[in-house]
mmCIF file of C-alpha atoms in Angstrom:
data_model
loop_
_atom_site.group_PDB
_atom_site.id
_atom_site.type_symbol
_atom_site.label_atom_id
_atom_site.label_comp_id
_atom_site.label_asym_id
_atom_site.label_seq_id
_atom_site.Cartn_x
_atom_site.Cartn_y
_atom_site.Cartn_z
ATOM 1 C CA MET E 1 39.731 -63.336 19.000
ATOM 2 C CA SER E 2 37.905 -60.016 18.593
ATOM 3 C CA ASP E 3 39.701 -57.110 17.028
ATOM 4 C CA SER E 4 40.900 -54.347 19.337
ATOM 5 C CA PRO E 5 38.787 -51.243 19.351
ATOM 6 C CA GLU E 6 40.105 -48.479 17.189
ATOM 7 C CA ILE E 7 41.596 -45.520 19.250
ATOM 8 C CA GLU E 8 40.398 -42.156 17.953
ATOM 9 C CA GLU E 9 43.511 -40.156 17.139
ATOM 10 C CA LEU E 10 43.283 -36.814 18.616
ATOM 11 C CA PRO E 11 44.807 -33.613 16.946
ATOM 12 C CA ALA E 12 48.218 -33.140 18.093
ATOM 13 C CA THR E 13 49.353 -29.805 19.644
ATOM 14 C CA HIS E 14 52.184 -28.332 17.832
ATOM 15 C CA THR E 15 55.209 -27.350 19.722
ATOM 16 C CA GLY E 16 58.400 -25.686 18.726
ATOM 17 C CA PRO E 17 58.943 -22.747 16.347
ATOM 18 C CA LYS E 18 57.573 -24.615 13.241
ATOM 19 C CA GLY E 19 54.645 -26.085 15.275
ATOM 20 C CA VAL E 20 53.647 -22.704 16.438
ATOM 21 C CA ILE E 21 53.954 -21.108 12.865
ATOM 22 C CA HIS E 22 51.771 -23.969 11.624
ATOM 23 C CA ASP E 23 49.130 -23.325 14.232
ATOM 24 C CA TRP E 24 49.240 -19.690 13.549
ATOM 25 C CA ARG E 25 48.857 -19.970 9.856
ATOM 26 C CA LYS E 26 45.848 -22.481 10.459
ATOM 27 C CA PHE E 27 44.479 -19.847 12.858
ATOM 28 C CA LYS E 28 44.857 -17.090 10.232
ATOM 29 C CA LEU E 29 43.128 -18.964 7.466
ATOM 30 C CA GLU E 30 40.136 -20.082 9.759
ATOM 31 C CA SER E 31 39.715 -16.588 11.069
ATOM 32 C CA GLU E 32 39.468 -14.937 7.687
ATOM 33 C CA ASP E 33 36.009 -13.666 6.367
ATOM 34 C CA HIS E 34 36.141 -15.457 3.024
ATOM 35 C CA GLU E 35 33.200 -13.555 1.603
ATOM 36 C CA SER E 36 35.041 -10.238 2.114
ATOM 37 C CA ILE E 37 38.371 -10.933 0.473
ATOM 38 C CA PRO E 38 39.308 -11.255 -3.159
ATOM 39 C CA PRO E 39 39.585 -14.814 -4.654
ATOM 40 C CA ASN E 40 43.244 -14.299 -5.589
ATOM 41 C CA LYS E 41 44.070 -13.164 -2.005
ATOM 42 C CA ARG E 42 42.023 -16.052 -0.487
ATOM 43 C CA GLU E 43 44.038 -18.598 -2.634
ATOM 44 C CA LEU E 44 47.313 -17.123 -1.507
ATOM 45 C CA LEU E 45 46.325 -17.337 2.184
ATOM 46 C CA ARG E 46 45.139 -20.826 1.570
ATOM 47 C CA GLN E 47 48.377 -21.881 0.080
ATOM 48 C CA MET E 48 50.389 -20.084 2.793
ATOM 49 C CA SER E 49 48.498 -21.986 5.507
ATOM 50 C CA ASN E 50 48.917 -25.406 3.702
ATOM 51 C CA PRO E 51 52.306 -25.584 2.162
ATOM 52 C CA LYS E 52 52.498 -29.388 2.240
ATOM 53 C CA SER E 53 49.650 -30.048 -0.171
ATOM 54 C CA SER E 54 49.788 -33.370 -1.843
ATOM 55 C CA ASN E 55 48.770 -31.684 -5.049
ATOM 56 C CA ASP E 56 51.789 -31.227 -7.388
ATOM 57 C CA ASP E 57 50.139 -28.145 -8.998
ATOM 58 C CA ASN E 58 49.431 -26.518 -5.723
ATOM 59 C CA ARG E 59 53.026 -27.311 -4.608
ATOM 60 C CA GLU E 60 54.329 -25.442 -7.704
ATOM 61 C CA LYS E 61 52.061 -22.529 -6.997
ATOM 62 C CA VAL E 62 53.323 -22.315 -3.515
ATOM 63 C CA ASN E 63 56.855 -22.308 -4.410
ATOM 64 C CA ARG E 64 56.620 -19.704 -7.155
ATOM 65 C CA LYS E 65 57.971 -16.221 -6.651
ATOM 66 C CA MET E 66 55.392 -13.692 -5.278
ATOM 67 C CA SER E 67 55.180 -10.320 -6.711
ATOM 68 C CA VAL E 68 55.859 -7.298 -4.539
ATOM 69 C CA GLN E 69 52.209 -6.550 -4.397
ATOM 70 C CA GLU E 70 51.478 -10.070 -3.262
ATOM 71 C CA TYR E 71 54.253 -9.823 -0.731
ATOM 72 C CA GLU E 72 52.942 -6.651 0.813
ATOM 73 C CA MET E 73 49.332 -7.955 0.819
ATOM 74 C CA ILE E 74 50.445 -11.124 2.732
ATOM 75 C CA GLN E 75 52.700 -9.254 5.010
ATOM 76 C CA GLU E 76 49.866 -6.880 6.009
ATOM 77 C CA GLU E 77 47.577 -9.824 6.614
ATOM 78 C CA ASP E 78 50.163 -11.535 8.623
ATOM 79 C CA GLU E 79 50.582 -8.655 11.010
ATOM 80 C CA ARG E 80 46.851 -8.247 11.514
ATOM 81 C CA CYS E 81 46.274 -11.935 12.212
ATOM 82 C CA LEU E 82 49.397 -12.126 14.290
ATOM 83 C CA ARG E 83 48.045 -9.514 16.770
ATOM 84 C CA LYS E 84 44.744 -11.474 16.863
ATOM 85 C CA TYR E 85 46.486 -14.760 17.360
ATOM 86 C CA ARG E 86 48.679 -13.300 20.266
ATOM 87 C CA ARG E 87 45.537 -11.942 22.087
ATOM 88 C CA GLN E 88 43.813 -15.286 21.709
ATOM 89 C CA CYS E 89 46.870 -17.200 23.137
ATOM 90 C CA MET E 90 47.248 -14.655 25.947
ATOM 91 C CA GLN E 91 43.528 -15.014 26.812
ATOM 92 C CA GLU E 92 43.757 -18.898 26.781
ATOM 93 C CA MET E 93 46.769 -18.835 29.082
ATOM 94 C CA HIS E 94 45.085 -16.330 31.433
ATOM 95 C CA GLU E 95 42.016 -18.589 31.637
ATOM 96 C CA ARG E 96 44.190 -21.639 32.458
ATOM 97 C CA LEU E 97 45.804 -19.628 35.321
ATOM 98 C CA SER E 98 42.702 -17.961 36.576
ATOM 99 C CA PHE E 99 40.663 -19.208 39.617
ATOM 100 C CA GLY E 100 37.115 -18.504 40.617
ATOM 101 C CA PRO E 101 33.928 -17.865 38.570
ATOM 102 C CA LYS E 102 33.675 -15.281 35.816
ATOM 103 C CA PHE E 103 31.050 -12.527 35.421
ATOM 104 C CA ASP E 104 30.032 -9.931 32.692
ATOM 105 C CA ALA E 105 27.415 -7.702 34.205
ATOM 106 C CA VAL E 106 26.294 -5.618 37.271
ATOM 107 C CA PHE E 107 24.028 -7.735 39.444
ATOM 108 C CA GLU E 108 21.002 -6.035 41.114
ATOM 109 C CA LEU E 109 20.312 -7.182 44.643
ATOM 110 C CA HIS E 110 16.828 -6.876 45.906
ATOM 111 C CA SER E 111 17.096 -7.598 49.636
ATOM 112 C CA GLY E 112 19.425 -7.483 52.710
ATOM 113 C CA GLU E 113 19.470 -11.225 52.562
ATOM 114 C CA ALA E 114 20.814 -11.235 48.932
ATOM 115 C CA PHE E 115 23.296 -8.494 50.070
ATOM 116 C CA LEU E 116 24.671 -10.838 52.839
ATOM 117 C CA ASP E 117 24.609 -13.882 50.707
ATOM 118 C CA VAL E 118 26.928 -12.276 48.094
ATOM 119 C CA ILE E 119 29.232 -11.052 50.764
ATOM 120 C CA GLU E 120 29.459 -14.371 52.650
ATOM 121 C CA ASN E 121 28.967 -17.032 50.072
ATOM 122 C CA GLU E 122 30.895 -15.892 46.993
ATOM 123 C CA HIS E 123 33.928 -17.700 45.969
ATOM 124 C CA HIS E 124 36.921 -16.751 48.281
ATOM 125 C CA MET E 125 39.021 -15.553 45.326
ATOM 126 C CA THR E 126 36.410 -13.207 44.047
ATOM 127 C CA VAL E 127 36.390 -9.499 44.816
ATOM 128 C CA VAL E 128 32.796 -8.198 45.303
ATOM 129 C CA VAL E 129 32.145 -4.550 44.669
ATOM 130 C CA VAL E 130 28.675 -3.227 45.884
ATOM 131 C CA HIS E 131 27.252 -0.010 44.929
ATOM 132 C CA ILE E 132 24.592 1.194 47.484
ATOM 133 C CA TYR E 133 22.367 3.842 45.798
ATOM 134 C CA ASP E 134 19.120 5.582 45.526
ATOM 135 C CA ASP E 135 17.024 7.257 42.895
ATOM 136 C CA GLY E 136 17.531 10.972 42.484
ATOM 137 C CA ILE E 137 20.880 11.083 44.395
ATOM 138 C CA ARG E 138 23.628 12.936 42.343
ATOM 139 C CA GLY E 139 26.136 10.588 41.010
ATOM 140 C CA CYS E 140 24.482 7.362 41.569
ATOM 141 C CA ASP E 141 23.290 6.927 37.908
ATOM 142 C CA ALA E 142 26.779 7.877 36.745
ATOM 143 C CA LEU E 143 28.363 5.352 39.045
ATOM 144 C CA ASN E 144 26.040 2.650 37.871
ATOM 145 C CA ASN E 145 27.038 3.426 34.245
ATOM 146 C CA CYS E 146 30.797 3.350 35.272
ATOM 147 C CA LEU E 147 30.497 -0.041 36.963
ATOM 148 C CA THR E 148 28.827 -1.528 34.006
ATOM 149 C CA CYS E 149 31.954 -0.686 31.910
ATOM 150 C CA LEU E 150 34.209 -2.044 34.505
ATOM 151 C CA ALA E 151 32.276 -5.191 34.678
ATOM 152 C CA ALA E 152 33.058 -5.819 31.010
ATOM 153 C CA GLU E 153 36.869 -5.334 31.726
ATOM 154 C CA TYR E 154 37.071 -7.190 35.037
ATOM 155 C CA SER E 155 35.312 -10.577 34.599
ATOM 156 C CA THR E 156 36.653 -11.934 37.809
ATOM 157 C CA VAL E 157 35.103 -9.105 39.981
ATOM 158 C CA LYS E 158 31.479 -9.353 40.825
ATOM 159 C CA PHE E 159 29.974 -5.950 40.663
ATOM 160 C CA CYS E 160 26.663 -5.593 42.363
ATOM 161 C CA ARG E 161 24.266 -2.675 43.272
ATOM 162 C CA ILE E 162 21.380 -2.371 45.735
ATOM 163 C CA ARG E 163 18.988 0.448 46.756
ATOM 164 C CA ALA E 164 19.647 1.753 50.184
ATOM 165 C CA SER E 165 16.100 1.018 51.212
ATOM 166 C CA ASP E 166 16.488 -2.612 50.248
ATOM 167 C CA THR E 167 19.521 -3.281 52.345
ATOM 168 C CA GLY E 168 17.635 -3.498 55.742
ATOM 169 C CA ALA E 169 19.878 -0.784 57.055
ATOM 170 C CA GLY E 170 18.399 2.336 55.573
ATOM 171 C CA GLU E 171 19.342 4.489 58.484
ATOM 172 C CA ARG E 172 22.953 3.692 58.065
ATOM 173 C CA PHE E 173 22.774 4.524 54.226
ATOM 174 C CA SER E 174 21.083 7.989 54.419
ATOM 175 C CA ASP E 175 21.055 10.152 51.331
ATOM 176 C CA ASP E 176 24.057 12.182 52.480
ATOM 177 C CA VAL E 177 26.384 9.094 52.416
ATOM 178 C CA LEU E 178 25.281 8.055 48.896
ATOM 179 C CA PRO E 179 26.519 6.842 46.483
ATOM 180 C CA ALA E 180 28.419 4.407 48.717
ATOM 181 C CA LEU E 181 30.771 1.775 47.381
ATOM 182 C CA LEU E 182 31.883 -1.327 49.472
ATOM 183 C CA VAL E 183 34.414 -3.757 48.513
ATOM 184 C CA TYR E 184 34.621 -7.367 49.943
ATOM 185 C CA LYS E 185 36.780 -10.433 49.431
ATOM 186 C CA ALA E 186 36.194 -13.810 51.296
ATOM 187 C CA GLY E 187 33.596 -11.990 53.606
ATOM 188 C CA GLU E 188 36.122 -9.340 54.705
ATOM 189 C CA LEU E 189 35.444 -5.594 54.066
ATOM 190 C CA LEU E 190 38.365 -4.208 52.172
ATOM 191 C CA GLY E 191 36.954 -0.864 51.245
ATOM 192 C CA ASN E 192 34.241 1.316 52.689
ATOM 193 C CA PHE E 193 33.719 4.652 50.656
ATOM 194 C CA MET E 194 30.757 6.608 51.732
ATOM 195 C CA CYS E 195 29.778 9.422 49.359
ATOM 196 C CA ILE E 196 32.326 8.169 46.933
ATOM 197 C CA THR E 197 31.639 11.199 44.646
ATOM 198 C CA LYS E 198 33.610 13.369 47.074
ATOM 199 C CA HIS E 199 36.718 11.540 45.922
ATOM 200 C CA LEU E 200 36.011 12.143 42.269
ATOM 201 C CA ASN E 201 35.513 15.090 39.892
ATOM 202 C CA GLU E 202 32.053 16.419 39.497
ATOM 203 C CA GLU E 203 31.951 14.666 36.060
ATOM 204 C CA PHE E 204 33.617 11.294 36.292
ATOM 205 C CA PHE E 205 33.930 8.252 34.072
ATOM 206 C CA ALA E 206 34.756 4.545 34.302
ATOM 207 C CA THR E 207 38.464 5.176 34.162
ATOM 208 C CA ASP E 208 38.219 7.539 37.040
ATOM 209 C CA VAL E 209 36.481 4.860 39.287
ATOM 210 C CA GLU E 210 39.001 2.388 38.021
ATOM 211 C CA ASN E 211 42.065 4.525 38.981
ATOM 212 C CA PHE E 212 40.490 5.302 42.474
ATOM 213 C CA LEU E 213 39.998 1.470 43.311
ATOM 214 C CA ASN E 214 43.447 0.762 41.925
ATOM 215 C CA GLU E 215 44.930 3.381 44.224
ATOM 216 C CA TYR E 216 43.791 1.010 47.148
ATOM 217 C CA GLY E 217 44.829 -2.092 45.376
ATOM 218 C CA LEU E 218 41.191 -3.368 45.252
ATOM 219 C CA LEU E 219 41.225 -4.531 41.587
ATOM 220 C CA PRO E 220 42.940 -7.552 40.150
ATOM 221 C CA GLU E 221 44.816 -7.446 36.817
ATOM 222 C CA LYS E 222 42.610 -6.471 33.809
ATOM 223 C CA GLU E 223 41.250 -9.308 31.806
ATOM 224 C CA PHE E 224 42.811 -9.912 28.357
ATOM 225 C CA ALA E 225 39.277 -10.598 27.012
ATOM 226 C CA ALA E 226 38.427 -7.093 27.758
ATOM 227 C CA CYS E 227 40.722 -5.499 25.329
ATOM 228 C CA PRO E 228 39.525 -6.768 21.966
ATOM 229 C CA ASP E 229 41.292 -4.363 19.731
ATOM 230 C CA GLU E 230 43.414 -2.110 21.784
ATOM 231 C CA GLU E 231 46.578 -3.408 20.003
ATOM 232 C CA GLU E 232 44.903 -3.359 16.435
ATOM 233 C CA ASN E 233 46.904 -0.313 15.304
ATOM 234 C CA ALA E 234 50.052 -1.037 17.379
ATOM 235 C CA ASP E 235 53.325 -2.182 15.854
ATOM 236 C CA VAL E 236 54.083 -5.899 15.949
ATOM 237 C CA GLU E 237 57.155 -6.557 18.174
#
């Protein structure tokens, strides 16, 4: 009778307080830039992340008393890695709960057909923001730059732009109504803002456009992935 095939053992997911601590210590060690830290600090981090080493000498080193300097060094490193670990966990949780495709740029539309296609055929959970612009119109370049910034922060929103002459409805989008910003979801028009610069200051930034859209409830929750180091200097709770 042939031997049963060996079943590959998958790494277990650690649960409970001790498991979380183990995962975090492993994450901390793996995320370290080993070339940029001193050897003695590297060894301390290795020992902290692997306290159950089978080597008796290593076990003795882990159990020895740390100096005040070593303790402060480890504590500072712990706080930095804990912030990074928390952000990664929040991002993974958010991705598991999110629906629909992800984007990371502003898409240029080159025809009326492409305009209609993105409105009618995009995922029903996706908010589509379309900037209708033209060269030489005040505020159009600034709004394009703002949308580029927002695209990096709202990956579930599809930001697009199209020249008024390419829409196939140039008479509707004359120079006096540009820049125009249209917002759709599931093929439905949610926001229709002609000459949007009238609602903003003469000099405006991405946060101003973001606040304007949020006033109408047109943007979803901001992505965690878009906030890489916003808590870097914050105190750990």
